[in-house]
mmCIF file of C-alpha atoms in Angstrom:
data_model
loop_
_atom_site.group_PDB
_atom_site.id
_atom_site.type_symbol
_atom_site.label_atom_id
_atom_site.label_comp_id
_atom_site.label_asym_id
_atom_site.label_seq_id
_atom_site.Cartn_x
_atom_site.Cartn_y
_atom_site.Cartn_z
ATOM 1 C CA UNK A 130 15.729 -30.143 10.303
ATOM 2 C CA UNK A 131 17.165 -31.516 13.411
ATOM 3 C CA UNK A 132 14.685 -32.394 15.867
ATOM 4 C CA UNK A 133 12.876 -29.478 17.491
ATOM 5 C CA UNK A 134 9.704 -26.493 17.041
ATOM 6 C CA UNK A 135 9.905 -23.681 14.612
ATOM 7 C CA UNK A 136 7.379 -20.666 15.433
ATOM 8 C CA UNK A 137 5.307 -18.399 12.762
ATOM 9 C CA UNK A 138 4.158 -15.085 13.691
ATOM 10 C CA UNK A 139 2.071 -12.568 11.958
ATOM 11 C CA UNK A 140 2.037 -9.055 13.821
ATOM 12 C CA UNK A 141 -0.457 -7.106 12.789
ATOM 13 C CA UNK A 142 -2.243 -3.945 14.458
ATOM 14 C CA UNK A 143 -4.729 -4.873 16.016
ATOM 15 C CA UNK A 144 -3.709 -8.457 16.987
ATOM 16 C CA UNK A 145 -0.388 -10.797 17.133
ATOM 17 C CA UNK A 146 -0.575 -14.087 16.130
ATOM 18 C CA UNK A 147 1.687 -17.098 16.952
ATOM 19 C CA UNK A 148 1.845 -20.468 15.814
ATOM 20 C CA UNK A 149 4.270 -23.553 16.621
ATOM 21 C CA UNK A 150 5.161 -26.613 14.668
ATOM 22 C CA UNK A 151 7.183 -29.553 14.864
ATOM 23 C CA UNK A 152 9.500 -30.646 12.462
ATOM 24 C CA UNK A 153 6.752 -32.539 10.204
ATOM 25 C CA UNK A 154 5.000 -29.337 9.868
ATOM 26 C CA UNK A 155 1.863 -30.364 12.231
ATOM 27 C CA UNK A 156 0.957 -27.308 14.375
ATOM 28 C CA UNK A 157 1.433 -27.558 17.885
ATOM 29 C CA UNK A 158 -0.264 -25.056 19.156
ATOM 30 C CA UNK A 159 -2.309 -21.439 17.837
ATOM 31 C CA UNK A 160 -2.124 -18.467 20.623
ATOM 32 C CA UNK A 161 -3.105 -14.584 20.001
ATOM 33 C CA UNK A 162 -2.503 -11.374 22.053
ATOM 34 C CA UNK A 163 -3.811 -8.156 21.499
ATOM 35 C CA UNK A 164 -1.350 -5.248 19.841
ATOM 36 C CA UNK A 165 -1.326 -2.415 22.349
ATOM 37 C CA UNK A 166 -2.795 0.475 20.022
ATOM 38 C CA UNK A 167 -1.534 3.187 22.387
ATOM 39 C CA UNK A 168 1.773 2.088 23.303
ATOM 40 C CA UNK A 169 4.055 4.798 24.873
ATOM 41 C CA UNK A 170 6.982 2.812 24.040
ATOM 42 C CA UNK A 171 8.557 0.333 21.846
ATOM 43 C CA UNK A 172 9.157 -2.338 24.608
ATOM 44 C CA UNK A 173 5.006 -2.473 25.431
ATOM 45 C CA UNK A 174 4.161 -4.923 22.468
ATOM 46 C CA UNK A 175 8.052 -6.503 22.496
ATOM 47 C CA UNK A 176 7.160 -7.743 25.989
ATOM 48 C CA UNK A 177 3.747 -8.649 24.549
ATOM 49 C CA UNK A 178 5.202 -10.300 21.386
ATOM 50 C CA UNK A 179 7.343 -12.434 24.065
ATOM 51 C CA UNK A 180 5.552 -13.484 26.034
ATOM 52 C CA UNK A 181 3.223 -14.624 22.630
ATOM 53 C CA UNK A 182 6.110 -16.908 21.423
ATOM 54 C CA UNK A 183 6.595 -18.231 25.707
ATOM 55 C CA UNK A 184 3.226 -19.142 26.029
ATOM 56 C CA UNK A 185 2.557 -20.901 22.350
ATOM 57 C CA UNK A 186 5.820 -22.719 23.340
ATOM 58 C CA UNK A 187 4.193 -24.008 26.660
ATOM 59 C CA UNK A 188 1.098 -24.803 25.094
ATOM 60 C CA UNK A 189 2.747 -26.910 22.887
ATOM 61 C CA UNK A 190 3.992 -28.991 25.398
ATOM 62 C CA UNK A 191 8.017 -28.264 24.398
ATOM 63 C CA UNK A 192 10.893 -26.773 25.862
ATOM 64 C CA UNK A 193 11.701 -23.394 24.679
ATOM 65 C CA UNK A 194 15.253 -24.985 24.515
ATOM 66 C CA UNK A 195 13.888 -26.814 21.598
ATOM 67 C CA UNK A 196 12.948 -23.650 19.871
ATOM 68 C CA UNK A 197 15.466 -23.452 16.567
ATOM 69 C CA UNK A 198 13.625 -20.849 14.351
ATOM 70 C CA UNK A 199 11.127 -17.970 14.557
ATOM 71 C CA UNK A 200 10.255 -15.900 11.494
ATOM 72 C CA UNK A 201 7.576 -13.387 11.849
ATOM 73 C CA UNK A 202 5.511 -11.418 9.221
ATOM 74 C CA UNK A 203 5.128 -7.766 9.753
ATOM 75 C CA UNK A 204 2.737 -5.079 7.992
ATOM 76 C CA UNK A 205 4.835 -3.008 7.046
ATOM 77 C CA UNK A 206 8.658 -2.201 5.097
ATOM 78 C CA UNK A 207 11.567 -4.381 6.620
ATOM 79 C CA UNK A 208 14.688 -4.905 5.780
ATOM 80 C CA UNK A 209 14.922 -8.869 6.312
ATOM 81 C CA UNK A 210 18.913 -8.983 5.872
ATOM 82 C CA UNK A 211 19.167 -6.428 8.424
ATOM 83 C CA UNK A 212 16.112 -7.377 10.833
ATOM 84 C CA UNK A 213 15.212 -3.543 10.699
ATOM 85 C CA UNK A 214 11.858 -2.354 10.681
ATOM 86 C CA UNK A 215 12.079 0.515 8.240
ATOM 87 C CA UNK A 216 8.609 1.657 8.024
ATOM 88 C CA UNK A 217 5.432 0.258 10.410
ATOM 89 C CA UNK A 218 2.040 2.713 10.693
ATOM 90 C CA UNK A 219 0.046 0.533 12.682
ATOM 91 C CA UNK A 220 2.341 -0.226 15.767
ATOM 92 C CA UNK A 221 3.654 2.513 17.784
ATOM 93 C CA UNK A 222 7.532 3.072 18.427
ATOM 94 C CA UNK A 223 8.678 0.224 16.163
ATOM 95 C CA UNK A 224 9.559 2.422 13.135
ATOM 96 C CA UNK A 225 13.815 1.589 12.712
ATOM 97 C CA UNK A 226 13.226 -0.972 15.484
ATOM 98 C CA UNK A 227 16.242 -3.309 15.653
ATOM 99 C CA UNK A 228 13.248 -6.497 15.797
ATOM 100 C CA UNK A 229 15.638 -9.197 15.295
ATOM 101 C CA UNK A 230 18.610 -8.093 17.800
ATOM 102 C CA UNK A 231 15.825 -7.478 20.571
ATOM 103 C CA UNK A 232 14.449 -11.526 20.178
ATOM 104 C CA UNK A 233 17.988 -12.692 20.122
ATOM 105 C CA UNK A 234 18.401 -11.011 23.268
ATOM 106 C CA UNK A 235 15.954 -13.242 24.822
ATOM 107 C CA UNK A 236 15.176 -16.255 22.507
ATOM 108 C CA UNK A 237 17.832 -18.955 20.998
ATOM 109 C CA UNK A 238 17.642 -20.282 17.592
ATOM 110 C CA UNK A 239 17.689 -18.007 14.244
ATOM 111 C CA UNK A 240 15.128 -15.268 12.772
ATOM 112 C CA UNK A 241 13.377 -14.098 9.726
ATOM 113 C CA UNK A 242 11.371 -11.470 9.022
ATOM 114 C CA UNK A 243 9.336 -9.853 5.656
ATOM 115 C CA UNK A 244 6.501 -8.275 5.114
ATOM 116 C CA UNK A 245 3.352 -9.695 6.086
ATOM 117 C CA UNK A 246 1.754 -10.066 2.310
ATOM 118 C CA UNK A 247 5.623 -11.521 0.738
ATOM 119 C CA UNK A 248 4.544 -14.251 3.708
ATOM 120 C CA UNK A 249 1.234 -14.905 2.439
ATOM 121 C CA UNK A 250 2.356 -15.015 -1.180
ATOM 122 C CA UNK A 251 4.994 -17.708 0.144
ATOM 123 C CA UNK A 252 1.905 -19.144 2.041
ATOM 124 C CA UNK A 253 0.203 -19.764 -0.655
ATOM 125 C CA UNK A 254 2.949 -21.187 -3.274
ATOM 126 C CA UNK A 255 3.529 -23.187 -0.525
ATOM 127 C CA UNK A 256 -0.250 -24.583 0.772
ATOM 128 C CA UNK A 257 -2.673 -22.822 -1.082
ATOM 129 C CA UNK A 258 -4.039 -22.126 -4.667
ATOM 130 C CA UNK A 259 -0.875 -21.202 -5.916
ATOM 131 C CA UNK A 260 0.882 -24.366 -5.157
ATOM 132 C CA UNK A 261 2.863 -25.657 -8.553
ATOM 133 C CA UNK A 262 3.052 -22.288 -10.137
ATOM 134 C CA UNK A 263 6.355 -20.555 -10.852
ATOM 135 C CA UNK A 264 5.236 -16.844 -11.392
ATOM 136 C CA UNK A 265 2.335 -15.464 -9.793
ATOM 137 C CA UNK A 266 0.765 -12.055 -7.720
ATOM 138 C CA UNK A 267 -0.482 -11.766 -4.542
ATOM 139 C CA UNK A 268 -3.257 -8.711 -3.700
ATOM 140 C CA UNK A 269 -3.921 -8.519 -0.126
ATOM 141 C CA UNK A 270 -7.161 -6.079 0.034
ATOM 142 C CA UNK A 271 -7.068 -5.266 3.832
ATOM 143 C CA UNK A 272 -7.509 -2.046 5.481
ATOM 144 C CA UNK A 273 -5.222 -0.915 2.642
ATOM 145 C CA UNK A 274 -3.880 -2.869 0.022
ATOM 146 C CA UNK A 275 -0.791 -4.726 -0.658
ATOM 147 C CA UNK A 276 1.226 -7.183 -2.802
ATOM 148 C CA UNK A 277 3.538 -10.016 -2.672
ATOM 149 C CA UNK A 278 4.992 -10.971 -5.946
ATOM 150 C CA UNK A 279 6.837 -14.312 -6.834
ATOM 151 C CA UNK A 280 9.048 -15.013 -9.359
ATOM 152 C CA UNK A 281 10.806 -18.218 -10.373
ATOM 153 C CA UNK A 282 9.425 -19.599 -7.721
ATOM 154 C CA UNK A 283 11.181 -17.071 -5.459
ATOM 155 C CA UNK A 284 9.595 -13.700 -3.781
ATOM 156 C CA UNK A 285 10.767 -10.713 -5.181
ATOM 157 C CA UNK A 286 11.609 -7.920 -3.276
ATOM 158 C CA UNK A 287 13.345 -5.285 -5.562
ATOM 159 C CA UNK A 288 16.119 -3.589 -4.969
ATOM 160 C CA UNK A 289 14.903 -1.499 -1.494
ATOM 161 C CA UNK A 290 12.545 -4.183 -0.217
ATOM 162 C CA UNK A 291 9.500 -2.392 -1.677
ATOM 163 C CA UNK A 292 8.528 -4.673 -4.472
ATOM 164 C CA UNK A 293 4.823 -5.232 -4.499
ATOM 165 C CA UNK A 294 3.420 -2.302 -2.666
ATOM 166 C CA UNK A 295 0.739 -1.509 -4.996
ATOM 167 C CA UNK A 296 -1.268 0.027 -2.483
ATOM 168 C CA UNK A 297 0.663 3.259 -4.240
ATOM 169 C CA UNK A 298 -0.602 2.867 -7.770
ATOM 170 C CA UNK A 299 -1.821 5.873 -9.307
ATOM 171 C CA UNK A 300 -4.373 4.690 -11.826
ATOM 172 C CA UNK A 301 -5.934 7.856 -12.664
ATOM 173 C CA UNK A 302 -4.244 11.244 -14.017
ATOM 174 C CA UNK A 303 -4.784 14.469 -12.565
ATOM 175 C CA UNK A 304 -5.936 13.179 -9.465
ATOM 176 C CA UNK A 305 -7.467 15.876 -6.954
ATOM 177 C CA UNK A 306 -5.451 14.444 -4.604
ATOM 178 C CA UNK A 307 -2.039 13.161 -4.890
ATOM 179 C CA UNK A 308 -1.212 13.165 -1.229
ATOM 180 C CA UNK A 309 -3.253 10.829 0.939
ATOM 181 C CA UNK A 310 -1.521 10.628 4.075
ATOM 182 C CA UNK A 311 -0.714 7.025 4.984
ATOM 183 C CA UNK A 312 -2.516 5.181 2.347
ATOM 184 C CA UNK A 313 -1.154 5.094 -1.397
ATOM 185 C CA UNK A 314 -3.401 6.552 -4.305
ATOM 186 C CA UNK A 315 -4.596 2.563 -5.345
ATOM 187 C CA UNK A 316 -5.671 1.870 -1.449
ATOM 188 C CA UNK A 317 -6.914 5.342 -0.622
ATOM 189 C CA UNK A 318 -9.844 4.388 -3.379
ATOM 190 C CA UNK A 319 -10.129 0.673 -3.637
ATOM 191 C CA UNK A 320 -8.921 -0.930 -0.001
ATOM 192 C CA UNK A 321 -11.225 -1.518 2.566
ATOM 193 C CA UNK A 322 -11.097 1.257 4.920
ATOM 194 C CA UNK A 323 -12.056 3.073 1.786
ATOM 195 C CA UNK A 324 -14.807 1.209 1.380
ATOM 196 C CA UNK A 325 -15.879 1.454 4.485
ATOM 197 C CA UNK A 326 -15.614 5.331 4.874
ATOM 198 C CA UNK A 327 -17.699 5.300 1.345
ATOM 199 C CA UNK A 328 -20.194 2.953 3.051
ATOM 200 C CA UNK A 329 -20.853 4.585 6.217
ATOM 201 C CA UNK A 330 -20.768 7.898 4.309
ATOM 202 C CA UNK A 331 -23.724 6.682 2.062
ATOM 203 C CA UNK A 332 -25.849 5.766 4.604
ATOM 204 C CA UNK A 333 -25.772 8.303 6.247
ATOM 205 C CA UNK A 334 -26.999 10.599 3.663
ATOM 206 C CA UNK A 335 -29.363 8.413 2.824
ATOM 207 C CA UNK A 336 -31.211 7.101 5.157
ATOM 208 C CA UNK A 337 -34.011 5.559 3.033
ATOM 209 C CA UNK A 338 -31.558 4.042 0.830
ATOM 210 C CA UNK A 339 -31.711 -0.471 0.985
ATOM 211 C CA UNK A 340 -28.002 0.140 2.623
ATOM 212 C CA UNK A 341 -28.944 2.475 5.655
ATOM 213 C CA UNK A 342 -32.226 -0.212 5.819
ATOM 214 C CA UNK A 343 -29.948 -3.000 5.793
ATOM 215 C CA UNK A 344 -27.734 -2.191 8.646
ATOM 216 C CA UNK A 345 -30.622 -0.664 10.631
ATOM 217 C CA UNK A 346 -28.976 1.906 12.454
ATOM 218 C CA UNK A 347 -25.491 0.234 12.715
ATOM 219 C CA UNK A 348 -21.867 1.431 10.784
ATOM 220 C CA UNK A 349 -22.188 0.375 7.207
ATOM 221 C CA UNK A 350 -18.677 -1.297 6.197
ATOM 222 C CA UNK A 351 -17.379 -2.321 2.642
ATOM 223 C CA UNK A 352 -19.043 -5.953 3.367
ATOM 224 C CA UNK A 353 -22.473 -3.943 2.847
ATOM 225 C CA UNK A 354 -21.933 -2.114 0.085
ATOM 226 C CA UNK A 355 -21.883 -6.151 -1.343
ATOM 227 C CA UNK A 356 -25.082 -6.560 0.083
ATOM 228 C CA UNK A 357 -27.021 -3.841 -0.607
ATOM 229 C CA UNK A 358 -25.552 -3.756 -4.589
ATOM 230 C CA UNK A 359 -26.970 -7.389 -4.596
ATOM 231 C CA UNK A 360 -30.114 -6.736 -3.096
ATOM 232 C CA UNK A 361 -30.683 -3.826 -5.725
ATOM 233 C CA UNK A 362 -29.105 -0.459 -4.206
ATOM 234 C CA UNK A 363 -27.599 1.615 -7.498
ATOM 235 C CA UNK A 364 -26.184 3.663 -5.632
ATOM 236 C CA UNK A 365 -23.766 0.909 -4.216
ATOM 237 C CA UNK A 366 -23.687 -0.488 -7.547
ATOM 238 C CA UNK A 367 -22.714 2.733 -8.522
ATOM 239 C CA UNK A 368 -19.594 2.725 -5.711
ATOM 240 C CA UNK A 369 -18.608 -0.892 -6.380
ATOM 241 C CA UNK A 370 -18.599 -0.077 -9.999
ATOM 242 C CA UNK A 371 -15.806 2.279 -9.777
ATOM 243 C CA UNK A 372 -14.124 0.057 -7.412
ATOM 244 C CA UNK A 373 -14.095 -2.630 -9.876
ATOM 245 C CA UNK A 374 -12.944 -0.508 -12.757
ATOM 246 C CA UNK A 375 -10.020 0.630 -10.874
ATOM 247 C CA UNK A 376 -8.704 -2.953 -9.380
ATOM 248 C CA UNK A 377 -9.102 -3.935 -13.127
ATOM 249 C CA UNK A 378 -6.701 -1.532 -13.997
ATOM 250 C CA UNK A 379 -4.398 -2.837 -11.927
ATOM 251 C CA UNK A 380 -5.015 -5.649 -12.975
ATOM 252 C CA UNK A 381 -3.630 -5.026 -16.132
ATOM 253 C CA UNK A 382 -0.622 -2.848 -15.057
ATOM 254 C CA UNK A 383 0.438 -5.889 -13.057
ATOM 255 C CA UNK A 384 -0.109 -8.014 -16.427
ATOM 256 C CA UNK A 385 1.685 -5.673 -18.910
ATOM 257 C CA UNK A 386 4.860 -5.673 -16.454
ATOM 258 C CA UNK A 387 5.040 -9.230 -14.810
ATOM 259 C CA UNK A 388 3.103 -11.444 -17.012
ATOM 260 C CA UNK A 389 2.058 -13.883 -14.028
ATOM 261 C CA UNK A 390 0.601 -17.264 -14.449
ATOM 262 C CA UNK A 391 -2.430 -16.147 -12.089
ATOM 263 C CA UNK A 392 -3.532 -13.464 -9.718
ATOM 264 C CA UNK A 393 -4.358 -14.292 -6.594
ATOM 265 C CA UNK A 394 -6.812 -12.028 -4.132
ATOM 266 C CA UNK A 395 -6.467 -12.394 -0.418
ATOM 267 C CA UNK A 396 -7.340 -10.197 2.816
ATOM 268 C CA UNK A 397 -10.984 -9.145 4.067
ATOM 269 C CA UNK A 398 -12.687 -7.999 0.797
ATOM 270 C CA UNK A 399 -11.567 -11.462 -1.160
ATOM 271 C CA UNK A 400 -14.188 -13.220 1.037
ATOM 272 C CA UNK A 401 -16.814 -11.523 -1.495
ATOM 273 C CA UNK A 402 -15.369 -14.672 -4.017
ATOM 274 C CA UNK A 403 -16.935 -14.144 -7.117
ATOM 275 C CA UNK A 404 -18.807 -11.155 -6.817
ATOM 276 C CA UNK A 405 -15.668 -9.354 -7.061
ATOM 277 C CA UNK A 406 -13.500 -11.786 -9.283
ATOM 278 C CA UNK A 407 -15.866 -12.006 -12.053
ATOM 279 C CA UNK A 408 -16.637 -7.926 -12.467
ATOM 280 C CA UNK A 409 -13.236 -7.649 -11.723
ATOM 281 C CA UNK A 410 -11.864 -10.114 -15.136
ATOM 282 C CA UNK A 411 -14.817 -8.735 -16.772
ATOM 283 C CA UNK A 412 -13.331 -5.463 -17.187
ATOM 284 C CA UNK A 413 -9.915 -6.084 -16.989
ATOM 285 C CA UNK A 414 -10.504 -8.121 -20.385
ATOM 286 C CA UNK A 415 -11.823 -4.842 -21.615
ATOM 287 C CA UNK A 416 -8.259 -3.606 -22.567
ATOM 288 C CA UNK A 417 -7.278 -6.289 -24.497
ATOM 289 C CA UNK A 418 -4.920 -7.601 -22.992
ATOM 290 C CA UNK A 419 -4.604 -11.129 -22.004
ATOM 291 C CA UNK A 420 -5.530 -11.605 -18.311
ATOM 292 C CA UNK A 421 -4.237 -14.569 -16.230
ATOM 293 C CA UNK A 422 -6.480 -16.658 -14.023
ATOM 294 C CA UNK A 423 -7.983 -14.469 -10.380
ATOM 295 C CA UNK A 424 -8.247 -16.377 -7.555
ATOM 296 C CA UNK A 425 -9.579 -16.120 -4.049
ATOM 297 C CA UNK A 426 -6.790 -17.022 -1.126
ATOM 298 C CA UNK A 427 -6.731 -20.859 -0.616
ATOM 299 C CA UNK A 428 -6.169 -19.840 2.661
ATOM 300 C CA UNK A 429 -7.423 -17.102 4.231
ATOM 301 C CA UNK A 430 -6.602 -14.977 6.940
ATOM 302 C CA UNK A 431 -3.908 -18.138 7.944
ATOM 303 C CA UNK A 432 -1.734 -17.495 4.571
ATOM 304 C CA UNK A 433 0.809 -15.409 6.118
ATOM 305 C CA UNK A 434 1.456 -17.358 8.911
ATOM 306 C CA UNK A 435 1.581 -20.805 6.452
ATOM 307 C CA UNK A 436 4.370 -18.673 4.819
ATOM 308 C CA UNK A 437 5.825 -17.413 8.114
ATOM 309 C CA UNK A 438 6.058 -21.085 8.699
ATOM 310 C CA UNK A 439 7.966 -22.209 5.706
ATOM 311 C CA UNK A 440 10.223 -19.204 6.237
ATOM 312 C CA UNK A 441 10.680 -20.543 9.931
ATOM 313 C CA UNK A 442 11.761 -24.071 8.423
ATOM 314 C CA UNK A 443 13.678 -22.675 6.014
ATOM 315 C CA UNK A 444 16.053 -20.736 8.198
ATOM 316 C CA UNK A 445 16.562 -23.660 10.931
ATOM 317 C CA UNK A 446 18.931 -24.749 8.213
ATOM 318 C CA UNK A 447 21.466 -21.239 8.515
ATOM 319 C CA UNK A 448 23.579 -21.207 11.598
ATOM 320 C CA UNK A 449 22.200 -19.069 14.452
ATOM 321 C CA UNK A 450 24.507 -16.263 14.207
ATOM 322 C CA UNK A 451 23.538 -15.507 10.528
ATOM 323 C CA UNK A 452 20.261 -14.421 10.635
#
């Protein structure tokens, strides 16, 4: 790359996060701004995405002149040939939103955009655990849950960009309910605003239980429901149990069709390390079928903007006009 500063951004709903680098890869500078919730129009969090990319630039101490690539990381379906939003839940106004046409209106150099968890899958081939490997899964367990898989050393996207999203596995027949509103079947029992509902739920009815103790009055999340297992709650045992038994299933599913090298577990609910990896293999194993290697996210909550990054380097190398 030609001297200058590439910038990373994830965009996610609640916050929008920016990085900048220099050509050697050293980050420059790390700035945030809060995604407006209740936007009343599309232009509300472009202005605030902006103004993001102005100020990291500043803080850097480089001209935006010097700015030759920007890819960003988005949570939910794009098109990243197009630079079309198709599908985004968690920011109002941008569903179809032309992303990439709007920043070229206002910012020079060239654009990419995927889906946040592709990013962090790149991330981590790139910088983290799964560094070396040719073939591998990412499972973000967020709010809901997602997946980035890589093949050949290459993300794969499928043929309408919707490769991966295993938040919509079913994994049990004859479900009560097929239809869960935003959230696919997988996510709707197993991601962390599932969890949490199921914690806060159980404490409430039971106030005498070790989880309603443990949080003493305050909103049980899917972080307790580790605790209070560990500490000797069944009923949380009980909760996680299930939990476990289901991501083990997909698990498998994911095995029997891709065959990765390794599995790799990122977003909020990886942080619990082993106490969910090693239930987790335990009864994936189970169906007899040869499990790769889980692993926890090398790096974190930072893994889609370490992708976003390589994505940003990548591109400085296509002329501005095609992409």
């Amino acid at each position: 790359m030609s001297s200058g500063i590439v910038a990373a951004l994830d965009i996610g709903g609640h916050y929008m996060r920016c990085w900048v680098a220099d050509e050697q890869g050293r980050v420059l500078a790390q700035e945030r701004r809060e995604t407006k919730r209740d936007a009343r129009t599309a232009e509300e969090n472009l202005e605030r995405l902006i103004d993001l990319i102005m100020s990291a630039v500043r803080e850097a101490g480089r001209p935006v002149e010097e700015l030759r690539s920007t890819a960003l990381g988005v949570p939910g379906a794009v098109d990243p040939d197009e630079g079309v939003i198709k599908m985004i839940p968690n920011i109002p106004h941008w569903d179809g939103l032309r992303l990439r046409d709007r920043l070229r209106e206002r910012l020079a150099g060239v654009f990419a955009m995927d889906n946040d968890v592709n990013l962090a899958a790149r991330g981590e081939l790139w910088k983290g655990v799964a560094q070396g490997q040719r073939n591998f899964v990412f499972l973000a367990f967020g709010s809901g849950i997602g997946g980035g898989v890589v093949i050949n050393g290459e993300v794969y996207r499928g043929s309408h960009n919707a490769a991966g999203e295993v938040g919509y596995l079913v994994l049990e027949p004859d479900s009560l309910d097929r239809f869960v509103g935003d959230m696919g079947w997988f996510e709707s029992v197993a991601g962390g605003l599932a969890l949490d509902r199921k914690a806060a739920d159980l404490a409430s009815r039971r106030p005498e239980s070790r989880l309603a103790k443990m949080v003493r009055g305050s909103v049980a999340k899917a972080p307790d429901l580790f605790a209070a297992a560990e500490a000797g709650d069944d009923d949380c045992r009980r909760i996680l149990d299930r939990t476990f038994e289901y991501i083990a299933m997909a698990v498998v599913n994911i095995t029997s069709l891709l065959d990765p090298d390794m599995i790799v577990f990122g977003g909020g609910i990886s942080a619990q390390g082993d106490r969910l990896l090693l239930p987790v293999a335990e009864r994936a194993r189970r169906y007899r079928l040869p499990v790769p290697p889980l692993y926890v996210s090398a790096l974190g909550e930072e893994a889609q903007l370490w992708g976003a990054l390589d994505a940003a380097f990548e591109h400085c190398r296509k002329p501005a006009g095609s992409g």
